[in-house]
PDB file of C-alpha atoms in Angstrom:
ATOM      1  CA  UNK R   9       3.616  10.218 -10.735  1.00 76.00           C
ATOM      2  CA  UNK R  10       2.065   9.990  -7.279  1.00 88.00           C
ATOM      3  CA  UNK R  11      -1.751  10.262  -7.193  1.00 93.00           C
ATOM      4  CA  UNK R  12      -3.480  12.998  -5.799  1.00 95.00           C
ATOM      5  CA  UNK R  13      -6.182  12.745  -2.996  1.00 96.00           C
ATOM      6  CA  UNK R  14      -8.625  14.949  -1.944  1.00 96.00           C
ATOM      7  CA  UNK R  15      -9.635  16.256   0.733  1.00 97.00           C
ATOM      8  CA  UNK R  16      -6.543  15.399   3.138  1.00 95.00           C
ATOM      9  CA  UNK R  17      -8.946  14.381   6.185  1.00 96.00           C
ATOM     10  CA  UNK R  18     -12.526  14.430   6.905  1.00 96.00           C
ATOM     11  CA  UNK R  19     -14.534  14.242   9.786  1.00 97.00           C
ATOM     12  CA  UNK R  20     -17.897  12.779  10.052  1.00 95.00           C
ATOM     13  CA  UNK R  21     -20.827  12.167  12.192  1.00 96.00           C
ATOM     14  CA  UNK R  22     -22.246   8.460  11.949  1.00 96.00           C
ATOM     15  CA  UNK R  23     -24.657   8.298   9.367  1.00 95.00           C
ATOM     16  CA  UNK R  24     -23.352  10.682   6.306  1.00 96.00           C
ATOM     17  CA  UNK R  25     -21.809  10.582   3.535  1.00 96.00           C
ATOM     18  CA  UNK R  26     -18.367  10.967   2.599  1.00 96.00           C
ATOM     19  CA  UNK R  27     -16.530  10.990  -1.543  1.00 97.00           C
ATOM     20  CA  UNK R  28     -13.321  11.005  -1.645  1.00 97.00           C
ATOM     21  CA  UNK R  29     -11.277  11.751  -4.976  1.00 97.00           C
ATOM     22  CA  UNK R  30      -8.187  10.378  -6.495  1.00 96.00           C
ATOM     23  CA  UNK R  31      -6.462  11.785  -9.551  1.00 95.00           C
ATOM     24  CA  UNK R  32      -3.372  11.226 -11.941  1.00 91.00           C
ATOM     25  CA  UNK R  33      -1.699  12.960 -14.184  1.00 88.00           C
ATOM     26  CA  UNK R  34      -1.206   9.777 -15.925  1.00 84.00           C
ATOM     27  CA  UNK R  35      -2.874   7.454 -18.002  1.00 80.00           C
ATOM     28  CA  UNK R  36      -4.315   4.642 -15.877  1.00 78.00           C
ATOM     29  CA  UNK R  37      -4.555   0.778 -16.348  1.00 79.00           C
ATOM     30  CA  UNK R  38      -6.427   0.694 -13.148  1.00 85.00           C
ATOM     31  CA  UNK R  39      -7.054   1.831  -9.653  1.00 90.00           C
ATOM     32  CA  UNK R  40      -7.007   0.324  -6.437  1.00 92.00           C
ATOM     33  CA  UNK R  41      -8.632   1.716  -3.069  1.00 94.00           C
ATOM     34  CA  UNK R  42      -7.272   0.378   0.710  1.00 96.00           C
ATOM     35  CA  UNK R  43      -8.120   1.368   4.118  1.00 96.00           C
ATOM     36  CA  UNK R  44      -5.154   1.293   7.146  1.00 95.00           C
ATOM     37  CA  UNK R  45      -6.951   1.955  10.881  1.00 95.00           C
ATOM     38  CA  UNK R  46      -3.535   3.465  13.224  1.00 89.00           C
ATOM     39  CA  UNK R  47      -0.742   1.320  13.391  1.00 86.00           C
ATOM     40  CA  UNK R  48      -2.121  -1.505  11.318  1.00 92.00           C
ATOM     41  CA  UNK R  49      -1.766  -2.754   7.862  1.00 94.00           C
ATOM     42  CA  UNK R  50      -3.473  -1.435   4.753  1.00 95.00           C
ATOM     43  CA  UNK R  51      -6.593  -3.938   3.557  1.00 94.00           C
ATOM     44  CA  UNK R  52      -7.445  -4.289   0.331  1.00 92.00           C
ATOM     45  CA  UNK R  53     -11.135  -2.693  -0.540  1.00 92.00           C
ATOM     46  CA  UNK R  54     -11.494  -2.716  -4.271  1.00 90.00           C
ATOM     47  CA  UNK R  55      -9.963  -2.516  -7.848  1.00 88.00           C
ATOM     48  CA  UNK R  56     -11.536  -0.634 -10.886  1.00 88.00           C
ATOM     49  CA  UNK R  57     -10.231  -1.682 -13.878  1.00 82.00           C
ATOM     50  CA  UNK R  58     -10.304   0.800 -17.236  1.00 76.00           C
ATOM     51  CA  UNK R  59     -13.398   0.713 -18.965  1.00 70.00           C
ATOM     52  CA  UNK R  60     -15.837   3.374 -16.417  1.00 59.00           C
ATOM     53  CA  UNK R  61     -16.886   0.834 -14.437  1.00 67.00           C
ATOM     54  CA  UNK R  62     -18.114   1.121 -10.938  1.00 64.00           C
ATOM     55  CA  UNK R  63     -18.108  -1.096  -8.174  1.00 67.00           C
ATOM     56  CA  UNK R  64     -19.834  -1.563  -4.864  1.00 68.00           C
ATOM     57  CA  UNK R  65     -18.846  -3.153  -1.619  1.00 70.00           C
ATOM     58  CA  UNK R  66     -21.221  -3.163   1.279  1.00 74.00           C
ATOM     59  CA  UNK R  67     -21.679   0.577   1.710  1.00 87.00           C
ATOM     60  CA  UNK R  68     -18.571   1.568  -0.204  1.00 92.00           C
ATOM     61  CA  UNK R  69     -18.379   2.125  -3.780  1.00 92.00           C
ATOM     62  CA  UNK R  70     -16.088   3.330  -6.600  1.00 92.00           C
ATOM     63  CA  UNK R  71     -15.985   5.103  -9.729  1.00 90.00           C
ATOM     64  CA  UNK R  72     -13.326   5.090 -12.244  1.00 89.00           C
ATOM     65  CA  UNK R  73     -13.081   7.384 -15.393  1.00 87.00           C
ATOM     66  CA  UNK R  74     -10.579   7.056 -16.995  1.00 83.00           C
ATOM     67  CA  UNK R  75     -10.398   9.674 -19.822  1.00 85.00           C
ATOM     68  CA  UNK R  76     -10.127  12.075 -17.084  1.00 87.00           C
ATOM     69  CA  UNK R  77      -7.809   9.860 -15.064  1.00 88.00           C
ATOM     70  CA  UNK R  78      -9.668   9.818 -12.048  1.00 91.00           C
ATOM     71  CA  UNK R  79     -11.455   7.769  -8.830  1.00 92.00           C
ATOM     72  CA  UNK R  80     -13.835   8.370  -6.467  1.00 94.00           C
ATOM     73  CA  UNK R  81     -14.559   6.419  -3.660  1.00 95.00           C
ATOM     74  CA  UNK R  82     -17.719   6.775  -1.911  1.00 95.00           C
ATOM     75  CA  UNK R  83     -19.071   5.829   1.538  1.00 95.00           C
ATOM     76  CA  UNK R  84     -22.609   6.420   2.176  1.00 93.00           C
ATOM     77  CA  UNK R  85     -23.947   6.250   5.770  1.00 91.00           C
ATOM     78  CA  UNK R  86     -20.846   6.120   7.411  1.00 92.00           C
ATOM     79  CA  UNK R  87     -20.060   3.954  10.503  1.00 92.00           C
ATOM     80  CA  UNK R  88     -17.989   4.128  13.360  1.00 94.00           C
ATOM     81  CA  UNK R  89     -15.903   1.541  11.415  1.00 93.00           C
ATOM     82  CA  UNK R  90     -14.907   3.290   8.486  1.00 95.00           C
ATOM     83  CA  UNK R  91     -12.830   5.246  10.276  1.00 96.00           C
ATOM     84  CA  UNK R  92      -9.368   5.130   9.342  1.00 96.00           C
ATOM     85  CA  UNK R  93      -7.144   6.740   6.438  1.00 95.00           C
ATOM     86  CA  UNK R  94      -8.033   5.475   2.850  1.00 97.00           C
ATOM     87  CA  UNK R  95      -5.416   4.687  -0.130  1.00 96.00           C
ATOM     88  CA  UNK R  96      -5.949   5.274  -3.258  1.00 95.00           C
ATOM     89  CA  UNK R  97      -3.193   3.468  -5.714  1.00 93.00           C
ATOM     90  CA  UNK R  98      -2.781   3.819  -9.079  1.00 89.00           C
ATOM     91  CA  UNK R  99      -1.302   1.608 -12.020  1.00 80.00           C
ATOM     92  CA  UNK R 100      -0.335   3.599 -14.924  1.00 68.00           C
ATOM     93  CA  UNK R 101      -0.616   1.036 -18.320  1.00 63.00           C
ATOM     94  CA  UNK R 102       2.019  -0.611 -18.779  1.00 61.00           C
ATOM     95  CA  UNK R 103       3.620  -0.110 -15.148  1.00 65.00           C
ATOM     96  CA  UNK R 104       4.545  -2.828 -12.251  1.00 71.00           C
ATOM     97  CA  UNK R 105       4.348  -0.845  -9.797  1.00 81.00           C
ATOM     98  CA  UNK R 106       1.422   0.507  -7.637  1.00 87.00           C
ATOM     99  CA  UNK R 107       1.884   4.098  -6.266  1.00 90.00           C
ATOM    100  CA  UNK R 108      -0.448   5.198  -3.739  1.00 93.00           C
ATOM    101  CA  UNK R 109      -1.769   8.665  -2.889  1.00 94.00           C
ATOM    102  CA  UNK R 110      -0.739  10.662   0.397  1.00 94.00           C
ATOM    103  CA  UNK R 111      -4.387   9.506   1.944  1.00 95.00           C
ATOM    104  CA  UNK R 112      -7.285  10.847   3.283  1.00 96.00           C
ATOM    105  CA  UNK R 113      -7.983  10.503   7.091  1.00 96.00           C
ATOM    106  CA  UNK R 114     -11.464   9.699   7.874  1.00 97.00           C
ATOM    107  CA  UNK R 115     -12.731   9.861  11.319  1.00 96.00           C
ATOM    108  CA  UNK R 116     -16.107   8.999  12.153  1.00 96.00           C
ATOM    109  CA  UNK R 117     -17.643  10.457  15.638  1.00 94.00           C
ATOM    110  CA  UNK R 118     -20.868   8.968  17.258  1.00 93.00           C
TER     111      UNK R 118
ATOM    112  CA  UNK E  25      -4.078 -13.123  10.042  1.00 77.00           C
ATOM    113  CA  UNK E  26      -3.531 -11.687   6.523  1.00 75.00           C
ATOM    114  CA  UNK E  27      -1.463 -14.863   5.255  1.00 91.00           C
ATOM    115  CA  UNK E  28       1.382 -12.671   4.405  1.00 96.00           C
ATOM    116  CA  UNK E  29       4.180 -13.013   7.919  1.00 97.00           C
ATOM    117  CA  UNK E  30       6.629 -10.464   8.521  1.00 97.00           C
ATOM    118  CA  UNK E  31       9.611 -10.683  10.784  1.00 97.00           C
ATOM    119  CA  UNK E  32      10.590  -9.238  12.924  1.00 97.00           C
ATOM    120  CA  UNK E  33       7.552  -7.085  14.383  1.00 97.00           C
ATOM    121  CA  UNK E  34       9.683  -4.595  15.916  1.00 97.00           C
ATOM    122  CA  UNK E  35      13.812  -3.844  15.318  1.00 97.00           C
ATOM    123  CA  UNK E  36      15.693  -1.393  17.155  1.00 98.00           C
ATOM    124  CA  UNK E  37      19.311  -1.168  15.823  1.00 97.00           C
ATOM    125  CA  UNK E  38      21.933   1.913  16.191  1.00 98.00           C
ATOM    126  CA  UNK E  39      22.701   4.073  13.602  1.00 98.00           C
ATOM    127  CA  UNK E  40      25.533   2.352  10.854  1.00 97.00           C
ATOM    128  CA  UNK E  41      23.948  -0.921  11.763  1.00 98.00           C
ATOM    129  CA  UNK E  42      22.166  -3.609   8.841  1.00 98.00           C
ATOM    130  CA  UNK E  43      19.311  -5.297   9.511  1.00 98.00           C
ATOM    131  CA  UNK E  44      17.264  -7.563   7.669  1.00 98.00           C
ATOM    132  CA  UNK E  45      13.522  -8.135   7.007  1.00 98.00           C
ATOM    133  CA  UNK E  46      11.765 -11.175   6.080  1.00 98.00           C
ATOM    134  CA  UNK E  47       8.090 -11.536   4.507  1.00 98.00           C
ATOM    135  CA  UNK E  48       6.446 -14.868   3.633  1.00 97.00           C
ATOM    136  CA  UNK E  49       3.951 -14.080   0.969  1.00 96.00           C
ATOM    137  CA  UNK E  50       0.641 -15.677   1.180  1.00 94.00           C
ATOM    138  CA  UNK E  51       0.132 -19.046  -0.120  1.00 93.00           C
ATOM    139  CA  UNK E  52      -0.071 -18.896  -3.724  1.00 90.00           C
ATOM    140  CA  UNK E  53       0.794 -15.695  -4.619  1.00 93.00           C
ATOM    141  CA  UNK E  54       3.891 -15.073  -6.630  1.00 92.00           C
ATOM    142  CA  UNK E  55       4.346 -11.148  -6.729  1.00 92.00           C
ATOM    143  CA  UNK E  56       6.129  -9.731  -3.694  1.00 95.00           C
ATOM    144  CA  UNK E  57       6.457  -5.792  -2.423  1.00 95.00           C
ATOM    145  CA  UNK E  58       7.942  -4.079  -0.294  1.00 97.00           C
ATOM    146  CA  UNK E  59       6.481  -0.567   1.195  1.00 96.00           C
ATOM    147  CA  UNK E  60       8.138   1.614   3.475  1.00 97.00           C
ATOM    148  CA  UNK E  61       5.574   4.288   5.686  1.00 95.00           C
ATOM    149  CA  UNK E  62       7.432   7.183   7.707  1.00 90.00           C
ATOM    150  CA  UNK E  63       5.402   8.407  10.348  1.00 77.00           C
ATOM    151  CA  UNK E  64       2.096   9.939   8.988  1.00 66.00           C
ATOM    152  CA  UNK E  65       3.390   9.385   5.425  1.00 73.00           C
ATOM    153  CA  UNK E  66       1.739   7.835   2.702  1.00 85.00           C
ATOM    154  CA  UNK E  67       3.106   4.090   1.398  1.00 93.00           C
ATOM    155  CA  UNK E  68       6.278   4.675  -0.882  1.00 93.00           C
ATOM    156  CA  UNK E  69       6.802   1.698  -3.301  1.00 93.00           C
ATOM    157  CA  UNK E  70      10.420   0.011  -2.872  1.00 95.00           C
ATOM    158  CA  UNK E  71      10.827  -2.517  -5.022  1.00 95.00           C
ATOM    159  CA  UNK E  72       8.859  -5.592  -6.401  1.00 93.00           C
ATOM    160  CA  UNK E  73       9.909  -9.677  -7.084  1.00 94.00           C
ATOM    161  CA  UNK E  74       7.965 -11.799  -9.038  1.00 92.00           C
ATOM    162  CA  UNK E  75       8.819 -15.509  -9.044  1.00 93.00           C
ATOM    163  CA  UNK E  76      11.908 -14.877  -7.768  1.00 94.00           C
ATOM    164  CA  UNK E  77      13.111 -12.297 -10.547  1.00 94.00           C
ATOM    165  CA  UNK E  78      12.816  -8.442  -9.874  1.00 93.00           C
ATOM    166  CA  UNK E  79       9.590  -6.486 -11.995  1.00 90.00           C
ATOM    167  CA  UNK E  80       9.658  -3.294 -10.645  1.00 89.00           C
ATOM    168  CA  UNK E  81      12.025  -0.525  -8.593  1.00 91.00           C
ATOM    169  CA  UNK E  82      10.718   2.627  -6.899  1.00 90.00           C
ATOM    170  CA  UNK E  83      13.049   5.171  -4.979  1.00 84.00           C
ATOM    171  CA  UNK E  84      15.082   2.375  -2.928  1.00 93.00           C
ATOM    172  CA  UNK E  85      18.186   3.547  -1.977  1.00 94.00           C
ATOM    173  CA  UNK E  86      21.417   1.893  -3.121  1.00 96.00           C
ATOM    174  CA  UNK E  87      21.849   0.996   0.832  1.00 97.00           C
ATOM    175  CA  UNK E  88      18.881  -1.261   0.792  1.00 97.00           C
ATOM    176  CA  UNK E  89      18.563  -4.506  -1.384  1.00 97.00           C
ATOM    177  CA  UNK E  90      15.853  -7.017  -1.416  1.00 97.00           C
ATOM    178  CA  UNK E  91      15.687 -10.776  -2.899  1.00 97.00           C
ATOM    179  CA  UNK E  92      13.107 -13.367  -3.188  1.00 97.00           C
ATOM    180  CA  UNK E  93      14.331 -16.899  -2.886  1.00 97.00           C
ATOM    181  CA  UNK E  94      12.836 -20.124  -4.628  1.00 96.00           C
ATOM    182  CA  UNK E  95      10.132 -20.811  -1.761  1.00 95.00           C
ATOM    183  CA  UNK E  96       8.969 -17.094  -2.490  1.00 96.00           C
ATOM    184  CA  UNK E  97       9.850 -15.290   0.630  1.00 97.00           C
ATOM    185  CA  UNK E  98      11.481 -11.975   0.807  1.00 98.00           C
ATOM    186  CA  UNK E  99      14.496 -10.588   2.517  1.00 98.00           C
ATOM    187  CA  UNK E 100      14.884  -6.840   2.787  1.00 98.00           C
ATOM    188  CA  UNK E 101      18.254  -5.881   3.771  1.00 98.00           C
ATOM    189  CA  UNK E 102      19.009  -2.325   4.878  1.00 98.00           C
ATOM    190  CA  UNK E 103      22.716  -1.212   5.816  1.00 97.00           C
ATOM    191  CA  UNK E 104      24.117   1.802   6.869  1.00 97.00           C
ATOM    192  CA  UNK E 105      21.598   2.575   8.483  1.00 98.00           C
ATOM    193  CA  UNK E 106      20.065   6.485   9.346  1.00 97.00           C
ATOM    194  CA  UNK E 107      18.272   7.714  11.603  1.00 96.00           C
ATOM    195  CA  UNK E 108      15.491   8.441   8.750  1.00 94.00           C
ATOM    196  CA  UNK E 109      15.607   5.192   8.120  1.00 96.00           C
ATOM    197  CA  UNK E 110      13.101   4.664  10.744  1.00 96.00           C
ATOM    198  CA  UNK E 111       9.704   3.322   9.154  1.00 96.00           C
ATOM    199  CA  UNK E 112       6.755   1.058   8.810  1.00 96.00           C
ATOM    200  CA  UNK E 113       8.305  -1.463   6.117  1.00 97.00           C
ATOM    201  CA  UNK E 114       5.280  -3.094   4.781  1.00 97.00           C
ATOM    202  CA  UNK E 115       5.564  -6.333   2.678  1.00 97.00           C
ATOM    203  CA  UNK E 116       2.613  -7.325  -0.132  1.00 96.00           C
ATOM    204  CA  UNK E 117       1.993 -10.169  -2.165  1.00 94.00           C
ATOM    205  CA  UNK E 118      -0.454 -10.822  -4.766  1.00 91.00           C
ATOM    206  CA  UNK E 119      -1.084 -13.872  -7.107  1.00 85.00           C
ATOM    207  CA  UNK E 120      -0.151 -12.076  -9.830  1.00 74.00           C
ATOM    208  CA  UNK E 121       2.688  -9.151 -11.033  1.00 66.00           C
ATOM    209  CA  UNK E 122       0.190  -6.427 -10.071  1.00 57.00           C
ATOM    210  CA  UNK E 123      -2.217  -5.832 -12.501  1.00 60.00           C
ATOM    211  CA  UNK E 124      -5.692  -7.455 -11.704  1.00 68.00           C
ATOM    212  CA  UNK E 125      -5.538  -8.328  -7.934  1.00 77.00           C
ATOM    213  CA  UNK E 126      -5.548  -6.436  -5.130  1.00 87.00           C
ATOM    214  CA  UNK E 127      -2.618  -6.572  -2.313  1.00 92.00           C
ATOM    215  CA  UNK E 128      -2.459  -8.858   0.558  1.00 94.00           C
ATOM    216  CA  UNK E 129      -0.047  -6.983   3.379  1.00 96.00           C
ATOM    217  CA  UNK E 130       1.585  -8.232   6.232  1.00 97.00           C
ATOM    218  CA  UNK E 131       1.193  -6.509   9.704  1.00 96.00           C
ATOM    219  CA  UNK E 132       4.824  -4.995   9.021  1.00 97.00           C
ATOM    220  CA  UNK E 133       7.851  -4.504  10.832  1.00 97.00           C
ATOM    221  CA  UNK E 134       8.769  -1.472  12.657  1.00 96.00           C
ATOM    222  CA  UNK E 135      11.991  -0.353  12.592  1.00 97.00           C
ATOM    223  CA  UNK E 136      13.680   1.967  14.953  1.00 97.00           C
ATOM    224  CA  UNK E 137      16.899   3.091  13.750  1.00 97.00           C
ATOM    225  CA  UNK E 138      18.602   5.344  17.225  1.00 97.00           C
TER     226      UNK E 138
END
């Protein structure tokens, strides 16, 4: 029931470009993407709702099909910011309760 | 400050011990959640309140209960405590049960269970 990420961890040099993926072997009422820096709480980035739609948030967008039951989230010219590890949670229809993915670790070097 | 307060930050107890945890949602929101993170582990889903009723249980052992009163906080009560009880416990709220907002979370409390 857990969601899938991939890759596990990245590293990046400021300015490029990162995807990351989230997939479920369920059928999805909607996804939700977070970002936790070490040792602090998770923050809310975006949610993608059913329907293919994609989103965009500064430098930090998302895509959500859902016939294949997958996310992407996508971070074009990374900066030293982004670093951290990024969520992906899912809500399968007709569920309460979000489950989030193992995460992907995103580091970010000058 | 997120809005959502959880208490206390950090909680060393000995191993048999119960402790409890308290979250005040932020204002507004009705849902509650509570999260527990092992060290370098992913967010496991414990169990969810909304309006004061229970919505939703994940894995929560029978050792650990949870309630949310009529002002909307949160008590998470864990007894018998392990030593793999120690954990991030993370408490969410959101204005709704979960479907079409994102979470709010609290800082968390850090228990250390020796």
């Amino acid at each position: 029931q857990q969601p899938v990420q991939s890759p596990q961890a990245v590293i990046l040099r400021e300015g490029e470009d990162a995807v990351i993926n989230c997939s479920s072997s369920k059928a999805l009422y909607s996804v939700h993407w977070y970002r936790q820096k070490h040792g602090e709480a998770p923050v809310f980035l975006m949610i993608l709702l059913k329907g293919g739609e994609q989103k965009g948030h500064d430098k930090i967008s998302a895509s959500f099909n859902e016939k294949k039951q997958q996310s992407s989230l996508y971070l074009t010219a990374s900066q030293l910011s982004y670093s951290g590890t990024y969520f992906c949670g899912t809500l399968p229809g007709g569920a309460q309760k979000l489950v989030f993915g193992q995460g992907t670790r995103l580091t970010i070097n000058p | 400050d997120s809005g959502v307060t959880q208490t206390p930050k950090h909680l060393i107890t000995a191993t048999g011990q119960r402790v409890t945890l308290r979250c005040s949602p932020r204002s507004g929101d009705l849902s509650v959640y509570w999260y527990q993170q092992s060290l370098d582990q992913g967010l496991q889903f414990l169990i969810q309140y909304y309006n004061g009723e229970e919505r939703a249980k994940g894995n929560i052992l029978e050792r650990f209960s949870a309630q949310q009163f009529p002002d909307l906080h949160s008590e998470l009560n864990l007894s018998s405590l392990e030593l793999g009880d120690s954990a991030l416990y993370f408490c969410a709220s959101s204005a709704h049960a979960g479907t079409n907002g994102g979470y709010t979370f609290g800082s968390g409390t850090r228990l250390t269970v020796v």
